[in-house]
Every structure is written in C-alpha cells, then in structure tokens.
PDB file of C-alpha atoms in Angstrom:
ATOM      1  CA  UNK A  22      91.180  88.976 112.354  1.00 39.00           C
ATOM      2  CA  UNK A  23      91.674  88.288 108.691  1.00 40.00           C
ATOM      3  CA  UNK A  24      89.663  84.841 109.092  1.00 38.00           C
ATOM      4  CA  UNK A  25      86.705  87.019 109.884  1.00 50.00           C
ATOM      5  CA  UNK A  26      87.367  89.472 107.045  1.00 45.00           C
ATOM      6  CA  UNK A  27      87.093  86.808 104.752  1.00 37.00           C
ATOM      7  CA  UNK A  28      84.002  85.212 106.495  1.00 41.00           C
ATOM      8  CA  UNK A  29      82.533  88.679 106.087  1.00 47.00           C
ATOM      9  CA  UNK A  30      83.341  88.780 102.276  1.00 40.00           C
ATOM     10  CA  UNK A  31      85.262  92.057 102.241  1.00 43.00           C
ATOM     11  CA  UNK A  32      87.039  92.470  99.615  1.00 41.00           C
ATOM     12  CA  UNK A  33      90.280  94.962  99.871  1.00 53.00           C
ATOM     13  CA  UNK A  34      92.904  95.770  97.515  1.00 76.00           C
ATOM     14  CA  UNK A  35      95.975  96.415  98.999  1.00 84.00           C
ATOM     15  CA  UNK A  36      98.604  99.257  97.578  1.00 90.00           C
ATOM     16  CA  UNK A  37     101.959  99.190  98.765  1.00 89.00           C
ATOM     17  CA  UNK A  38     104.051 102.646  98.420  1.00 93.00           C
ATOM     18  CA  UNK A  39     107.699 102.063  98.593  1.00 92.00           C
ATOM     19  CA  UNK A  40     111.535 102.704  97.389  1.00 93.00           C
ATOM     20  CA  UNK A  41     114.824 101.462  98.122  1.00 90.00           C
ATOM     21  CA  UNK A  42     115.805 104.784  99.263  1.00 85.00           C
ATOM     22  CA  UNK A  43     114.773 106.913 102.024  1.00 86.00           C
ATOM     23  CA  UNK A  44     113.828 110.520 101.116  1.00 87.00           C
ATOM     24  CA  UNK A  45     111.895 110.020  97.973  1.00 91.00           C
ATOM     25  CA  UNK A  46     108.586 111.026  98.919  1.00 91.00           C
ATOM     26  CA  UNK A  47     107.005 108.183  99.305  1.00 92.00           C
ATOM     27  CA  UNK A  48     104.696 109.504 102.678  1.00 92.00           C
ATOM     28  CA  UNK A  49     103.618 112.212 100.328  1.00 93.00           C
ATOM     29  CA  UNK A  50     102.438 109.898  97.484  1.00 95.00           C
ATOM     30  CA  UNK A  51     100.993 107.555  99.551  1.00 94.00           C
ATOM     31  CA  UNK A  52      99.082 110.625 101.197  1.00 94.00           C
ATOM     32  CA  UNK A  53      98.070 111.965  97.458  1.00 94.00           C
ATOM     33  CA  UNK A  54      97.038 108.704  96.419  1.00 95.00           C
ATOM     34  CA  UNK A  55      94.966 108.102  99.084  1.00 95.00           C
ATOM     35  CA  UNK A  56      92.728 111.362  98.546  1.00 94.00           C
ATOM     36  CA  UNK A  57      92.764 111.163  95.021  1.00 94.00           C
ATOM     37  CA  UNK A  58      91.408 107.069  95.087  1.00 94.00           C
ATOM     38  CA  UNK A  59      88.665 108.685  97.697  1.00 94.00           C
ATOM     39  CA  UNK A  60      87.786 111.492  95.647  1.00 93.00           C
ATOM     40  CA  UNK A  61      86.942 108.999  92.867  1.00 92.00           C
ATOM     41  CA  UNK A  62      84.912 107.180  95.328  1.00 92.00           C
ATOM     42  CA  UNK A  63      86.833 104.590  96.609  1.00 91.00           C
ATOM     43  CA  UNK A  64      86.114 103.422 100.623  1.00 92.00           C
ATOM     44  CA  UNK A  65      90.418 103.761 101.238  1.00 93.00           C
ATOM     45  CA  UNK A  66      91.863 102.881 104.517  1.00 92.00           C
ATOM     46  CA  UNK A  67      95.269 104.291 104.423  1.00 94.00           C
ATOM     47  CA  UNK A  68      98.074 102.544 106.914  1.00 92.00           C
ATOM     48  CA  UNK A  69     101.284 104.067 108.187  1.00 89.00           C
ATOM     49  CA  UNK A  70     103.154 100.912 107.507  1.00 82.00           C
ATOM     50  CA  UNK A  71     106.519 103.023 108.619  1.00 82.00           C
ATOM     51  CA  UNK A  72     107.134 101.906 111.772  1.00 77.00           C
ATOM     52  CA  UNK A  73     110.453 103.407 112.047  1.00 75.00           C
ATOM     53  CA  UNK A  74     109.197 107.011 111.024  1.00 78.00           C
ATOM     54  CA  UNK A  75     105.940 107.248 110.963  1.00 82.00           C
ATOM     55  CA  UNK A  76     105.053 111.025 109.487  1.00 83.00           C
ATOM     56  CA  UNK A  77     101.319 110.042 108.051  1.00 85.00           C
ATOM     57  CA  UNK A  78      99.086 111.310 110.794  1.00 84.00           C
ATOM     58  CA  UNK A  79     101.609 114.836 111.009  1.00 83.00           C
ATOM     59  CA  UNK A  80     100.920 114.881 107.198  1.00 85.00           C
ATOM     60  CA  UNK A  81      97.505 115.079 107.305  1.00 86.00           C
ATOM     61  CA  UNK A  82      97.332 117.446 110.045  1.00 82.00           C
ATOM     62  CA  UNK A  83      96.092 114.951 112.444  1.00 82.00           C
ATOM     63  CA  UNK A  84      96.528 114.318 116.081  1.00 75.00           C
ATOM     64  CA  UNK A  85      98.152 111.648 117.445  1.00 64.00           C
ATOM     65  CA  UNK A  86      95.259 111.204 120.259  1.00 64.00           C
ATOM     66  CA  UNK A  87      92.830 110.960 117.679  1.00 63.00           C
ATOM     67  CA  UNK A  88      93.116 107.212 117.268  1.00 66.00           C
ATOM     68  CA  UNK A  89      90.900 105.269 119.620  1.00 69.00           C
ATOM     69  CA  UNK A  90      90.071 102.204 121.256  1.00 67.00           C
ATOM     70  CA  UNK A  91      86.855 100.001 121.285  1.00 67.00           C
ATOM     71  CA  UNK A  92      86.472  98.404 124.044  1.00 59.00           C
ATOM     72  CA  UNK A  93      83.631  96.286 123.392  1.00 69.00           C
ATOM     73  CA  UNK A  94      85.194  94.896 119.987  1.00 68.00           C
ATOM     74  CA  UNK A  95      88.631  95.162 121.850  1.00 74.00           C
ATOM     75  CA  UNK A  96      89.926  96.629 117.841  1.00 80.00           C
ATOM     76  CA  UNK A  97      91.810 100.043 117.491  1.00 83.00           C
ATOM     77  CA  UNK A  98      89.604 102.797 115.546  1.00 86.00           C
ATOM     78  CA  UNK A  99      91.458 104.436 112.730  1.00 89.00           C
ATOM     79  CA  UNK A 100      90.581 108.442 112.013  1.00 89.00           C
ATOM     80  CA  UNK A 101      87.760 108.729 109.891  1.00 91.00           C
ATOM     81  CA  UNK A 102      89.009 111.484 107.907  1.00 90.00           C
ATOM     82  CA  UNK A 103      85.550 111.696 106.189  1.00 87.00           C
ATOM     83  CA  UNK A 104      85.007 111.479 102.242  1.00 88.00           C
ATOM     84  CA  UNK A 105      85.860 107.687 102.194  1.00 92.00           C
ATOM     85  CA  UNK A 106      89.150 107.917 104.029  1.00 94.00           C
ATOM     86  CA  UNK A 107      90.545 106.357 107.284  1.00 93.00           C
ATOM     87  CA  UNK A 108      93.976 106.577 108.512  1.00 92.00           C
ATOM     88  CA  UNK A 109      96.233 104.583 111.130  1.00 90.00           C
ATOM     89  CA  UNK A 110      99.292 104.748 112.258  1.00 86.00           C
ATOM     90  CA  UNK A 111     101.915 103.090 115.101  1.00 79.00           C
ATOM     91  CA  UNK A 112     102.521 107.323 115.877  1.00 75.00           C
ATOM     92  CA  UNK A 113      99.499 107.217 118.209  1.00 71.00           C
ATOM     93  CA  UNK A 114     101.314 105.048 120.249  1.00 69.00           C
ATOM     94  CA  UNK A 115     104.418 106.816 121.132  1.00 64.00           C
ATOM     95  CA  UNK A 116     105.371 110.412 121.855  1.00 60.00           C
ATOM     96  CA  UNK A 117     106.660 112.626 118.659  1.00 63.00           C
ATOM     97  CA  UNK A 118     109.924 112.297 119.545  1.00 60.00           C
ATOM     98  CA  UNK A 119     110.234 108.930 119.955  1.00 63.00           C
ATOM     99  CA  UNK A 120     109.748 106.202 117.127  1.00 63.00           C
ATOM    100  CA  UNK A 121     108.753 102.229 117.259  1.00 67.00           C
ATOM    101  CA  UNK A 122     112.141 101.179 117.674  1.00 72.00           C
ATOM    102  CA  UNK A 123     111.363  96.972 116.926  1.00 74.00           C
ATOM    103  CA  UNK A 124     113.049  94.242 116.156  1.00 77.00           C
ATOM    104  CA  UNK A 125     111.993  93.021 112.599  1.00 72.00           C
ATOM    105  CA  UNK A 126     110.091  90.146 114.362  1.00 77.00           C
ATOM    106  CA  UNK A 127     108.059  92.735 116.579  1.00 80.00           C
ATOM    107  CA  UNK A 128     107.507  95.122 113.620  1.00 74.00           C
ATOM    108  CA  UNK A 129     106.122  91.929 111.220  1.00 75.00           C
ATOM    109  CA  UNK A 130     103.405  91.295 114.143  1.00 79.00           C
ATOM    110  CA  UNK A 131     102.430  95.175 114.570  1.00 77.00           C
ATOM    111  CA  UNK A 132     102.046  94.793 110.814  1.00 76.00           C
ATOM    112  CA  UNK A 133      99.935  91.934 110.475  1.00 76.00           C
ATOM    113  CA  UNK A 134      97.913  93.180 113.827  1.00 77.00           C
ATOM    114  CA  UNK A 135      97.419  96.497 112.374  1.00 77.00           C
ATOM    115  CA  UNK A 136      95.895  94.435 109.324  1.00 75.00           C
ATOM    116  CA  UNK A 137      93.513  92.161 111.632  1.00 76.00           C
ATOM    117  CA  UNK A 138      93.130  94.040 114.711  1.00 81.00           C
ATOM    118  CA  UNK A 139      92.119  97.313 113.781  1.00 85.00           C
ATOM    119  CA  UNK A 140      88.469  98.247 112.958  1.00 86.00           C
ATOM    120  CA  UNK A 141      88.208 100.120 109.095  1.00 85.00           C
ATOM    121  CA  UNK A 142      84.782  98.938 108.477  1.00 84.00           C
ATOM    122  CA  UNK A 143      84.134  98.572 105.184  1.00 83.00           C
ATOM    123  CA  UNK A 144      86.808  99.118 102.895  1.00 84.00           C
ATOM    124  CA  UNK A 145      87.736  98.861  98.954  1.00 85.00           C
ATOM    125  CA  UNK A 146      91.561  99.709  99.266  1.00 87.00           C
ATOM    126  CA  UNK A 147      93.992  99.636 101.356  1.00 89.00           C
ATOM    127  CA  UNK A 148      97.579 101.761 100.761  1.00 93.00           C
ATOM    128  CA  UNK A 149     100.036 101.362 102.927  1.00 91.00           C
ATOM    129  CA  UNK A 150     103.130 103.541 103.055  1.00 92.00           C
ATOM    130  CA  UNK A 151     106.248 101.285 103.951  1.00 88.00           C
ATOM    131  CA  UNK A 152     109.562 101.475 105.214  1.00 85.00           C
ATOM    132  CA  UNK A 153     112.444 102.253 102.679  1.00 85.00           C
ATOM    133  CA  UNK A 154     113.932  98.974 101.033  1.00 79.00           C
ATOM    134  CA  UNK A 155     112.680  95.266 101.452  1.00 75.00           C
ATOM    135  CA  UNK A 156     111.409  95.582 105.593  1.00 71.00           C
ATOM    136  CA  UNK A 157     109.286  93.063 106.971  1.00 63.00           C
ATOM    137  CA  UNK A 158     106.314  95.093 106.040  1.00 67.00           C
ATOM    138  CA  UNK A 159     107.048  94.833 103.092  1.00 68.00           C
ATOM    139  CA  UNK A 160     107.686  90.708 103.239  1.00 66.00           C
ATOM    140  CA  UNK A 161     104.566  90.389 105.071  1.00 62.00           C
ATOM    141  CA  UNK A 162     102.513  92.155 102.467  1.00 63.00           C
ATOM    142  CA  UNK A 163     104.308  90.166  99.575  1.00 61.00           C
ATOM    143  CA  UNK A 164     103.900  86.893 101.253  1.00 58.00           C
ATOM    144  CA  UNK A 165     100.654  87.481 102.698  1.00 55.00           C
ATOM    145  CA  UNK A 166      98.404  89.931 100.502  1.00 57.00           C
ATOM    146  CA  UNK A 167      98.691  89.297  96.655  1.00 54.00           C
ATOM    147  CA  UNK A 168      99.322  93.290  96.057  1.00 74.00           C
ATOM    148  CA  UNK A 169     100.884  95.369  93.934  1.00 83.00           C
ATOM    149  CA  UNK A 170     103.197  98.426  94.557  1.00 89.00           C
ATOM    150  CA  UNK A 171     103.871 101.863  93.201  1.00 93.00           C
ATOM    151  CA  UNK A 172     107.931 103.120  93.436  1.00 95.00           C
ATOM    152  CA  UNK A 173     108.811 106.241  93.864  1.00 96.00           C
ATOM    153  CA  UNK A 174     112.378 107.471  93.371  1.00 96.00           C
ATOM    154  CA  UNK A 175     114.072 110.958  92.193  1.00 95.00           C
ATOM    155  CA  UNK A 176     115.614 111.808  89.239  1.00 95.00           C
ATOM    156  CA  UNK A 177     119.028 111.335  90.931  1.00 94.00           C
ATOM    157  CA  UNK A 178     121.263 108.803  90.109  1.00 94.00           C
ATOM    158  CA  UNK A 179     121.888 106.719  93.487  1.00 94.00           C
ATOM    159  CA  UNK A 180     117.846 106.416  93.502  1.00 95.00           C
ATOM    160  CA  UNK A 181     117.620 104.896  90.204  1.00 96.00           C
ATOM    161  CA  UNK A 182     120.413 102.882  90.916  1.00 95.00           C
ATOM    162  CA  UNK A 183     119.017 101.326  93.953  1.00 94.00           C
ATOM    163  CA  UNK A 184     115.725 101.152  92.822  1.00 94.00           C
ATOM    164  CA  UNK A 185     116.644  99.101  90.250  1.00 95.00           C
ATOM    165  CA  UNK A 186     117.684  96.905  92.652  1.00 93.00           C
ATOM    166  CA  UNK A 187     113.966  97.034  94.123  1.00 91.00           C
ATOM    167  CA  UNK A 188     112.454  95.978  90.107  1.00 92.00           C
ATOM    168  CA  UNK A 189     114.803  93.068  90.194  1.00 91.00           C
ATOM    169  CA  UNK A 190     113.777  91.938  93.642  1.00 86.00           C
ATOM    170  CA  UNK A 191     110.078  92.302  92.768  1.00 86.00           C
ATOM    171  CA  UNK A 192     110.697  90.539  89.126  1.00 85.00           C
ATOM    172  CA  UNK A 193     112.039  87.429  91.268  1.00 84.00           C
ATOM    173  CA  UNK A 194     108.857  87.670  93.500  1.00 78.00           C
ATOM    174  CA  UNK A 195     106.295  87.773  90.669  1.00 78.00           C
ATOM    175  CA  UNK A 196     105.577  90.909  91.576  1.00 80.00           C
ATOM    176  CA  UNK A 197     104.672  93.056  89.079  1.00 82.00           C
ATOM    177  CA  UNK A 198     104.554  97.139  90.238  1.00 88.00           C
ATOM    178  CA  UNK A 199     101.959  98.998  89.178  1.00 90.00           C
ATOM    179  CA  UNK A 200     104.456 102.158  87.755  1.00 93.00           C
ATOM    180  CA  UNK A 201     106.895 104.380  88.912  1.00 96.00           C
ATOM    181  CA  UNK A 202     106.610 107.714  89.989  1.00 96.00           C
ATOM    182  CA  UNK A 203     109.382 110.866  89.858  1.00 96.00           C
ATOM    183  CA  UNK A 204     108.802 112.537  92.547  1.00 95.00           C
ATOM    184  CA  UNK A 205     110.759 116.225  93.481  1.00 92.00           C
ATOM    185  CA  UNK A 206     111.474 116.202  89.666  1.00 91.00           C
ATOM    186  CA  UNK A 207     111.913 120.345  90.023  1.00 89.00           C
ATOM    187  CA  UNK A 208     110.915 123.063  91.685  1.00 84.00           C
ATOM    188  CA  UNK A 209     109.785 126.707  90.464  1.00 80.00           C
ATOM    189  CA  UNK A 210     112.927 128.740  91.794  1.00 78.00           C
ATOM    190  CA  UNK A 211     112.532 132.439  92.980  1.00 77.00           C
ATOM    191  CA  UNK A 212     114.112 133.611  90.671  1.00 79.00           C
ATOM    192  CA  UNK A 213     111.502 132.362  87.908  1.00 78.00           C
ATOM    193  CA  UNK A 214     113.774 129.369  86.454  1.00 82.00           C
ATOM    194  CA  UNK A 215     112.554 125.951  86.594  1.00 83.00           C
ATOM    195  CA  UNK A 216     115.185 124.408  89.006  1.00 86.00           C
ATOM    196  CA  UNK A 217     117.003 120.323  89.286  1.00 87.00           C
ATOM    197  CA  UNK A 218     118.407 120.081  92.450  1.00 82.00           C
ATOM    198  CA  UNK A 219     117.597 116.378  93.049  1.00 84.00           C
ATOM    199  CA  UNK A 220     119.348 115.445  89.657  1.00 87.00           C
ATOM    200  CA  UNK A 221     118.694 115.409  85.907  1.00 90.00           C
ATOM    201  CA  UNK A 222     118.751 111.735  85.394  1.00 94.00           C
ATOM    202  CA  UNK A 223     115.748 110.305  82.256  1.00 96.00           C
ATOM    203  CA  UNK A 224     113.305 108.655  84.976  1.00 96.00           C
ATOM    204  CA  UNK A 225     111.358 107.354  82.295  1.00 96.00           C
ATOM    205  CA  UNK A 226     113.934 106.122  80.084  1.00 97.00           C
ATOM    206  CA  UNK A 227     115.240 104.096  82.659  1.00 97.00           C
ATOM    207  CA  UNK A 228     112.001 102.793  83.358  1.00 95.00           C
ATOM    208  CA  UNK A 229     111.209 101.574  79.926  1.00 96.00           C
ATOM    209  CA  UNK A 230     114.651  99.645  79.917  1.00 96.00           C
ATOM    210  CA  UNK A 231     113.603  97.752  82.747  1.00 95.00           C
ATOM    211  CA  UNK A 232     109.759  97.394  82.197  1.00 93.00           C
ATOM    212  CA  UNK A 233     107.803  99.334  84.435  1.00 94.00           C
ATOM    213  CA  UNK A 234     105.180 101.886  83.464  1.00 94.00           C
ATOM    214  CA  UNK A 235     106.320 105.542  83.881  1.00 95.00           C
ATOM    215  CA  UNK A 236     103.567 107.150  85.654  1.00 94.00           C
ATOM    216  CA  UNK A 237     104.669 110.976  85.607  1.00 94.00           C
ATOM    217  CA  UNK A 238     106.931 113.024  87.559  1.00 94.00           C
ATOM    218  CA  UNK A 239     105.536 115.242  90.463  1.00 94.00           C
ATOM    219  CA  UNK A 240     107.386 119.013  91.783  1.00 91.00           C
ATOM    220  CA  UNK A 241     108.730 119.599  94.879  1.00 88.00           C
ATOM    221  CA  UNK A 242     106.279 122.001  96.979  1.00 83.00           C
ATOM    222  CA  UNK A 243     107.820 123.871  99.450  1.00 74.00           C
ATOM    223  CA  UNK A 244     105.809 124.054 101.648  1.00 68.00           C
ATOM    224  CA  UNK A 245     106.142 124.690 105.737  1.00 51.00           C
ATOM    225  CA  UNK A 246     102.302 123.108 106.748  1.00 60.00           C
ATOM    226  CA  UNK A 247     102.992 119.852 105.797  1.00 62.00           C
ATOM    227  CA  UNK A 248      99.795 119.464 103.202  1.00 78.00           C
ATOM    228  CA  UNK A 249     101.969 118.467 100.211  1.00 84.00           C
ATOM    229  CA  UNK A 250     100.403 115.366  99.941  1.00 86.00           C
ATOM    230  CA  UNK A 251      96.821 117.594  99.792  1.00 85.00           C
ATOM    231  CA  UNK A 252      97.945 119.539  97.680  1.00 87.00           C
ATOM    232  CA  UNK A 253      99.489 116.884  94.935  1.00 91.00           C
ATOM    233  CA  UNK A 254      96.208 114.959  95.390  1.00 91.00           C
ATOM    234  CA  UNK A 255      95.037 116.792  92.243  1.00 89.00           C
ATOM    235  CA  UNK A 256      98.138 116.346  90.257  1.00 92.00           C
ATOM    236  CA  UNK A 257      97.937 114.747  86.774  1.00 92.00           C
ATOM    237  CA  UNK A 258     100.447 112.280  87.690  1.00 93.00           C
ATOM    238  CA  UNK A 259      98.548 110.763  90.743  1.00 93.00           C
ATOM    239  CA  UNK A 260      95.465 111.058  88.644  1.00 91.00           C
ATOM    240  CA  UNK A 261      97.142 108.790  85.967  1.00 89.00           C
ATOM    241  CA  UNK A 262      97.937 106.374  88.840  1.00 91.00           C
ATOM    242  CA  UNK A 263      94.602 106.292  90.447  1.00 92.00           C
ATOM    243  CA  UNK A 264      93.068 105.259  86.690  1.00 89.00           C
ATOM    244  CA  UNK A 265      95.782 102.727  86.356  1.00 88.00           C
ATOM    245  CA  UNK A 266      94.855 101.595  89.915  1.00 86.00           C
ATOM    246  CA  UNK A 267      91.436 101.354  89.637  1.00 83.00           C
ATOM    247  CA  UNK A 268      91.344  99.548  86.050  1.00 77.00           C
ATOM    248  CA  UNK A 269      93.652  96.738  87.152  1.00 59.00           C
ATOM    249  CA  UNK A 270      91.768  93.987  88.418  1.00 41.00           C
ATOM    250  CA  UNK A 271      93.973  90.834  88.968  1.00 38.00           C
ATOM    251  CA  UNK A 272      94.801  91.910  92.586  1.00 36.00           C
ATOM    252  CA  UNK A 273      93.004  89.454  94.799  1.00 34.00           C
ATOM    253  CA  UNK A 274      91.178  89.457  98.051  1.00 35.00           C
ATOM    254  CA  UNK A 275      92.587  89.148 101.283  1.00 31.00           C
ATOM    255  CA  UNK A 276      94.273  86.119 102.026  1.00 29.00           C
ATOM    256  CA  UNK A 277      94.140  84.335 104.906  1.00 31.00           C
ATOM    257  CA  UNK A 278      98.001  84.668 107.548  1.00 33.00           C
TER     258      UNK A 278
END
C-alpha cells in the first residue's frame, strides 16, 4: 500500500484536475495534461478519480477489458499506454451504461485503494481527474497527498461564479492551485467567424482579482472520436501548464493514510 511506496522511496507528485461545475472539460485537460507531462518525459500515471462518470478510458480510445489483474501481487494493472503513460479507471469495473453509484464512504476507500492497491510501477506524477465540486476524492487527496490542483471553468458566468467558490475553499485549506484554465473559450464556426457560445465573461481578469495564475484558454474541438484531449495535448496553453508543473517543486512525497 502507501507504507510500501514510501519504504520503496517513490516519489510521486500528485495533480488534481477539478471545478465546481460539471461540464467544463476537465476529463479533457486532465487527458491533455497527461500526454503533454509524458511527452516531456515524465513517468505519469493518470487516475480516473470520477467515480460517478468515469469517461477517461472512452477518451483515450481504450477498452474497458484492458485493465488487468495480478494475481501473484493480488494489485490491479493499469493500461500501459506506452511513452511514459498509464491509465486507470473504476469504468473497467462496470458495464458502459452503468456508473459506480457509492456512497461517499465507499467512493473515499475505492479512492485511497486505487492509490495503494493498484500496480503503476514506477512513477513521477500522478493526475487525477475528479468529480465536480469538493467529493471525497477530492478530501482524500487534500487531506492525504500534499498536492496541488489545476481549475478549469468556462468563460460563462455561473462557472466563474462557482468556481470562485472552489478558490475560497482551497484558500481556507492552504491550498494553493497551480492556475486556471478556460477551457471551450470559442470555437471556429462554419461560417468562418470565431464563435462564444459558452459566454464572454474576462477569465483572466477574474482570476487576477482573486490570485490565481491564468494559464490560457483552450477551443472547443468538435470532434465525434473522442481524441480532444490528443489533440489539445499540443496546445500552448497545456504546454504553459506542464512548465509551470514541472518547475514547482514544493509538492511533497506521498504521505502515509
């Protein structure tokens, strides 16, 4: 479990991806972070900390039956997606139509088993895509992992709202977030014009008023394959985050549960 992480001296730095509001993006983010951190040569282990609505492995164009089992180390095997990247998610275990419907007590311990009990290997980072708003994943990584998170909201004015919500919950926790990210900040419309659907609200004005880097603002892809994430994995925006990511130091090693 964790105990033996430490024993083994692993270190891991853990990423958590979230926002007050469902919808934002954040399973696309998390997905173009990941990529991005292993392109720049990171080990990442990316977790589909979602247990509600777990999209990660459908994202990546994975199959749920890819996920295996040990036996001898009696640990769950994430996908080794190659190029320094392994993925897990609570999807393998139910059919696509159905979702981990737990109580918050039951989701906490898939949380913390999917931290001990599953077999990365050797790993740098961890980012972990959570539920919308303040879930039990998200306690158990505030109480138990000294992390940091990235927010991601739309230019629409309910998601800042709420969001700002989110900054002063993590300002009472000590928990400073790496940046915020605008994501679905326009789209290129048919008809040639640069389009706002989501709303026109100053992202990183509001930021700056309440302290938090602005990190960029990605566009909304439409796009019927489900490779967004792939596909923003190259944007300048992530790229600014993964340099942010990988120059801050002060997050610490695994604690121990």
């Amino acid at each position: 479990g964790v105990q033996e992480i430490l024993q083994r001296g692993i270190l891991m730095e853990a990423i958590g991806v979230i926002s007050y509001k469902g919808g934002t993006g954040k399973t696309t983010v998390s997905v173009a972070l990941s990529l991005a951190l292993a392109r720049a040569g990171e080990r990442v282990a990316l977790l589909d900390g979602d247990t509600p609505a777990p999209d990660l492995l459908e994202m990546l164009g994975v199959e749920q039956e890819a996920i295996g089992l040990d036996g001898e180390k009696r640990k769950l095997v994430p996908v080794d997606l190659g190029n320094g990247l392994k993925v897990f998610s609570v999807a393998s275990m139910f059919p696509k139509t159905i979702g981990a419907h737990w109580d918050d007590t039951q989701r906490s311990r898939w949380f913390r088993s999917c931290l001990s009990d599953v077999e990365w290997g050797d790993i740098d980072r961890l980012v972990i895509d959570l539920p919308p708003g303040t879930s039990p994943e998200f306690d158990h990584l505030r109480d138990r992992l000294k992390s940091t998170v990235v927010i991601v909201v739309t230019p629409s004015k309910y998601s800042l709202l709420d969001n700002g919500k989110l900054i002063t919950h993590l300002k009472r926790r000590k928990l400073k977030p790496l940046g915020v990210v605008e994501n679905m900040a326009e789209y290129e419309c048919s008809c040639g014009r640069s389009c706002k659907p989501w709303g026109t609200e100053d992202v990183e004005a509001w930021g700056a008023r309440l302290e938090v880097p602005y990190l960029g603002k990605l566009p909304f892809i439409d796009s019927l394959d489900g490779q967004v994430g792939r596909t923003l994995s190259n944007h300048d925006t992530i790229e600014a985050l993964v340099r942010k990511a990988t120059k801050q130091h002060s997050v610490a090693p695994w604690l121990q549960a």
